[in-house]
Tab-separated table of C-alpha atoms and ligand atoms in Angstrom:
chain	number	residue	atom	x	y	z
G	163	UNK	CA	-8.802	-28.936	-91.338
G	164	UNK	CA	-8.368	-26.331	-88.636
G	165	UNK	CA	-11.404	-24.122	-88.103
G	166	UNK	CA	-10.859	-20.482	-89.035
G	167	UNK	CA	-12.106	-18.240	-86.263
G	168	UNK	CA	-12.408	-14.585	-85.315
G	169	UNK	CA	-12.542	-13.566	-81.667
G	170	UNK	CA	-14.786	-10.567	-80.971
G	171	UNK	CA	-14.071	-8.380	-77.943
G	172	UNK	CA	-15.085	-5.005	-76.545
G	173	UNK	CA	-12.899	-4.737	-73.465
G	174	UNK	CA	-10.053	-6.226	-71.456
G	175	UNK	CA	-10.081	-9.594	-73.235
G	176	UNK	CA	-9.202	-12.012	-70.442
G	177	UNK	CA	-11.248	-14.781	-72.106
G	178	UNK	CA	-9.521	-13.970	-75.388
G	179	UNK	CA	-6.129	-14.429	-73.712
G	180	UNK	CA	-7.168	-17.794	-72.278
G	181	UNK	CA	-8.290	-18.874	-75.758
G	182	UNK	CA	-5.112	-17.631	-77.439
G	183	UNK	CA	-3.006	-19.598	-74.956
G	184	UNK	CA	-4.950	-22.776	-75.637
G	185	UNK	CA	-4.735	-22.204	-79.384
G	186	UNK	CA	-0.984	-21.581	-79.259
G	187	UNK	CA	-0.127	-24.467	-77.034
G	188	UNK	CA	-3.098	-26.147	-75.398
G	189	UNK	CA	-6.261	-28.096	-76.041
G	190	UNK	CA	-7.249	-26.044	-79.115
G	191	UNK	CA	-3.859	-26.211	-80.807
G	192	UNK	CA	-4.678	-28.527	-83.706
G	193	UNK	CA	-8.325	-27.560	-83.960
G	194	UNK	CA	-8.450	-23.893	-84.931
G	195	UNK	CA	-6.527	-20.836	-86.014
G	196	UNK	CA	-7.310	-17.222	-85.197
G	197	UNK	CA	-7.643	-15.182	-88.350
G	198	UNK	CA	-8.226	-11.988	-86.404
G	199	UNK	CA	-9.339	-10.392	-83.173
G	200	UNK	CA	-12.068	-7.847	-83.853
G	201	UNK	CA	-13.344	-5.052	-81.625
G	202	UNK	CA	-16.145	-2.508	-81.958
G	203	UNK	CA	-14.205	-0.228	-79.592
G	204	UNK	CA	-10.817	1.202	-80.584
G	205	UNK	CA	-9.843	1.670	-76.930
G	206	UNK	CA	-10.423	-1.998	-75.972
G	207	UNK	CA	-7.299	-3.051	-73.997
G	208	UNK	CA	-7.615	-6.559	-75.461
G	209	UNK	CA	-6.610	-5.264	-78.914
G	210	UNK	CA	-3.114	-4.403	-77.771
G	211	UNK	CA	-2.796	-7.719	-75.964
G	212	UNK	CA	-3.818	-9.559	-79.153
G	213	UNK	CA	-1.093	-7.646	-80.997
G	214	UNK	CA	1.421	-8.756	-78.394
G	215	UNK	CA	0.383	-12.344	-79.171
G	216	UNK	CA	1.083	-11.703	-82.848
G	217	UNK	CA	-2.562	-12.013	-83.836
G	218	UNK	CA	-3.971	-9.644	-86.501
G	219	UNK	CA	-6.512	-7.182	-85.139
G	220	UNK	CA	-9.211	-5.030	-86.650
G	221	UNK	CA	-11.638	-2.459	-85.340
G	222	UNK	CA	-14.738	-0.821	-86.722
G	223	UNK	CA	-16.129	1.625	-84.208
G	224	UNK	CA	-19.813	1.031	-83.546
G	225	UNK	CA	-20.391	4.240	-81.601
G	226	UNK	CA	-22.832	6.554	-83.316
G	227	UNK	CA	-23.730	4.076	-86.043
G	228	UNK	CA	-27.101	2.462	-86.598
G	229	UNK	CA	-26.917	-1.173	-85.537
G	230	UNK	CA	-27.813	-2.635	-88.938
G	231	UNK	CA	-25.472	-0.312	-90.821
G	232	UNK	CA	-22.594	-1.144	-88.499
G	233	UNK	CA	-23.212	-4.867	-88.710
G	234	UNK	CA	-23.476	-4.859	-92.510
G	235	UNK	CA	-20.106	-3.124	-92.584
G	236	UNK	CA	-18.641	-5.813	-90.343
G	237	UNK	CA	-20.185	-8.597	-92.454
G	238	UNK	CA	-18.701	-7.037	-95.615
G	239	UNK	CA	-15.320	-6.597	-93.953
G	240	UNK	CA	-15.193	-10.222	-92.806
G	241	UNK	CA	-16.300	-11.745	-96.097
G	242	UNK	CA	-12.822	-12.485	-97.459
G	243	UNK	CA	-11.753	-14.231	-94.255
G	244	UNK	CA	-14.063	-17.203	-94.925
G	245	UNK	CA	-14.535	-17.775	-91.219
G	246	UNK	CA	-15.929	-20.982	-89.773
G	247	UNK	CA	-16.810	-19.462	-86.395
G	248	UNK	CA	-17.163	-16.114	-84.647
G	249	UNK	CA	-16.215	-16.421	-80.985
G	250	UNK	CA	-17.660	-13.709	-78.750
G	251	UNK	CA	-15.488	-13.022	-75.723
G	252	UNK	CA	-16.833	-10.020	-73.873
G	253	UNK	CA	-18.300	-8.502	-77.039
G	254	UNK	CA	-20.806	-6.087	-75.540
G	255	UNK	CA	-23.210	-5.689	-78.440
G	256	UNK	CA	-26.500	-7.431	-79.020
G	257	UNK	CA	-26.354	-8.823	-82.538
G	258	UNK	CA	-29.169	-8.134	-84.978
G	259	UNK	CA	-30.488	-10.516	-87.662
G	260	UNK	CA	-28.189	-8.776	-90.170
G	261	UNK	CA	-25.177	-10.370	-88.524
G	262	UNK	CA	-26.802	-13.526	-87.204
G	263	UNK	CA	-28.215	-14.547	-90.571
G	264	UNK	CA	-24.778	-14.124	-92.162
G	265	UNK	CA	-23.263	-16.493	-89.585
G	266	UNK	CA	-26.164	-18.761	-88.621
G	267	UNK	CA	-25.006	-21.478	-86.146
G	268	UNK	CA	-21.472	-20.141	-86.361
G	269	UNK	CA	-21.505	-17.565	-83.541
G	270	UNK	CA	-20.627	-18.743	-80.040
G	271	UNK	CA	-20.811	-16.786	-76.785
G	272	UNK	CA	-19.837	-17.230	-73.151
G	273	UNK	CA	-22.365	-16.022	-70.589
G	274	UNK	CA	-21.437	-15.871	-66.895
G	275	UNK	CA	-24.681	-17.369	-65.530
G	276	UNK	CA	-27.021	-20.242	-66.225
G	277	UNK	CA	-28.773	-18.905	-69.339
G	278	UNK	CA	-31.987	-20.613	-68.235
G	279	UNK	CA	-31.918	-18.580	-65.028
G	280	UNK	CA	-30.400	-15.196	-65.848
G	281	UNK	CA	-29.809	-13.518	-69.213
G	282	UNK	CA	-28.262	-10.187	-70.183
G	283	UNK	CA	-25.566	-8.096	-68.514
G	284	UNK	CA	-24.736	-8.004	-64.799
G	285	UNK	CA	-24.700	-11.755	-64.140
G	286	UNK	CA	-22.038	-11.700	-61.423
G	287	UNK	CA	-23.796	-8.779	-59.697
G	288	UNK	CA	-27.011	-10.831	-59.817
G	289	UNK	CA	-25.309	-13.887	-58.289
G	290	UNK	CA	-23.705	-11.762	-55.581
G	291	UNK	CA	-26.816	-9.751	-54.700
G	292	UNK	CA	-28.900	-12.908	-54.508
G	293	UNK	CA	-26.279	-14.559	-52.291
G	294	UNK	CA	-25.989	-17.560	-54.590
G	295	UNK	CA	-23.888	-20.442	-53.278
G	296	UNK	CA	-23.444	-21.650	-56.834
G	297	UNK	CA	-23.757	-20.109	-60.253
G	298	UNK	CA	-23.050	-21.473	-63.709
G	299	UNK	CA	-21.158	-20.462	-66.803
G	300	UNK	CA	-22.965	-21.101	-70.099
G	301	UNK	CA	-21.370	-21.470	-73.515
G	302	UNK	CA	-23.966	-21.296	-76.265
G	303	UNK	CA	-24.655	-20.595	-79.903
G	304	UNK	CA	-26.068	-17.148	-80.559
G	305	UNK	CA	-29.527	-16.703	-82.018
G	306	UNK	CA	-31.785	-13.653	-82.293
G	307	UNK	CA	-32.530	-13.577	-78.542
G	308	UNK	CA	-30.268	-12.438	-75.705
G	309	UNK	CA	-28.396	-15.487	-74.341
G	310	UNK	CA	-31.108	-17.821	-75.642
G	311	UNK	CA	-29.330	-19.941	-78.276
G	312	UNK	CA	-28.599	-23.695	-78.180
G	313	UNK	CA	-26.420	-24.575	-75.207
G	314	UNK	CA	-23.033	-26.187	-75.794
G	315	UNK	CA	-22.270	-26.649	-72.127
G	316	UNK	CA	-22.692	-25.335	-68.613
G	317	UNK	CA	-20.164	-25.404	-65.795
G	318	UNK	CA	-20.958	-24.961	-62.108
G	319	UNK	CA	-19.048	-22.317	-60.134
G	320	UNK	CA	-18.837	-22.703	-56.359
G	321	UNK	CA	-19.325	-19.257	-54.816
G	322	UNK	CA	-19.356	-20.385	-51.199
G	323	UNK	CA	-16.650	-18.450	-49.441
G	324	UNK	CA	-16.924	-15.416	-51.743
G	325	UNK	CA	-17.555	-12.360	-49.591
G	326	UNK	CA	-17.371	-9.600	-52.172
G	327	UNK	CA	-18.448	-9.048	-55.768
G	328	UNK	CA	-14.779	-8.962	-56.731
G	329	UNK	CA	-14.304	-12.457	-55.297
G	330	UNK	CA	-17.375	-13.725	-57.163
G	331	UNK	CA	-15.979	-12.320	-60.413
G	332	UNK	CA	-12.533	-13.739	-59.776
G	333	UNK	CA	-13.796	-17.257	-59.138
G	334	UNK	CA	-16.239	-17.046	-62.046
G	335	UNK	CA	-13.654	-15.779	-64.519
G	336	UNK	CA	-11.219	-18.536	-63.568
G	337	UNK	CA	-13.914	-21.049	-64.504
G	338	UNK	CA	-14.747	-19.153	-67.714
G	339	UNK	CA	-11.119	-19.203	-68.815
G	340	UNK	CA	-10.854	-22.983	-68.578
G	341	UNK	CA	-14.376	-23.858	-69.642
G	342	UNK	CA	-14.632	-21.770	-72.827
G	343	UNK	CA	-11.743	-23.608	-74.459
G	344	UNK	CA	-13.123	-26.979	-73.414
G	345	UNK	CA	-16.563	-26.166	-74.865
G	346	UNK	CA	-14.981	-24.956	-78.110
G	347	UNK	CA	-12.835	-28.077	-78.277
G	348	UNK	CA	-16.014	-30.154	-78.303
G	349	UNK	CA	-17.515	-28.058	-81.123
G	350	UNK	CA	-14.407	-27.845	-83.321
G	351	UNK	CA	-13.627	-31.548	-82.955
G	352	UNK	CA	-17.153	-32.539	-83.965
G	353	UNK	CA	-17.801	-34.122	-80.580
G	354	UNK	CA	-20.664	-31.685	-79.877
G	355	UNK	CA	-23.813	-32.111	-81.946
G	356	UNK	CA	-26.198	-29.166	-82.220
G	357	UNK	CA	-29.199	-31.340	-81.263
G	358	UNK	CA	-27.683	-31.679	-77.759
G	359	UNK	CA	-28.252	-27.995	-77.056
G	360	UNK	CA	-31.804	-27.609	-78.285
L	276	GRF	C1	-16.970	-12.203	-69.186
L	276	GRF	O1	-17.511	-12.323	-67.890
L	276	GRF	C2	-17.864	-12.875	-70.211
L	276	GRF	O2	-18.507	-14.012	-69.731
L	276	GRF	C3	-18.870	-11.790	-70.474
L	276	GRF	O3	-18.136	-10.589	-70.457
L	276	GRF	C4	-16.972	-10.750	-69.651
L	276	GRF	C5	-15.800	-10.419	-70.509
L	276	GRF	O4	-14.578	-10.419	-69.802
L	276	GRF	N1	-19.595	-12.052	-71.694
L	276	GRF	P1	-13.185	-10.436	-70.579
L	276	GRF	O5	-13.181	-9.240	-71.518
L	276	GRF	O6	-13.095	-11.733	-71.327
L	276	GRF	O7	-12.147	-10.300	-69.529
């Protein structure tokens, strides 16, 4: 059975595009189907791109709403979709227990650093400012902490030769785009066991 997933975005959605390509005709093809792309921001450019891919989209604006109220609304909205996984791809909201308890061990995130070394936003800036020769991309399950959940996989990014922050981001994103699908392939196929990441 293909896993039913929702991809959550807040912005441009380049990871979402990489996933959609691999779901349409790549390593995720027989493993999952996208029920919807969801955004908390109506202006997220990724929403239009998802439409162009023929994927249903939905948006509930989070701005001005209390976190728990917003998340309960999202949980209620998603109920009928019977999702197996929520895939965060540049979803710029910290999730509260309201959402996490509804989807325990079913929410996956990509974080552009080694989560043991750097957590939170600004990971590429951190790597650049600290003149890192290497950084890592982490794909992990989401728990109540910020980038603290069980790790599915980490991938090294070689930053030697990057002279600007833009170059760091470009090299890092290229790795993210390939690695996220590979990490999800391992989860959806049953190859990955949760105990590995604890
Ligand atoms: C990526 O760097 C991702 O790792 C982080 O937010 C960024 C989203 O970029 N969580 P995009 O919207 O996928 O292009």
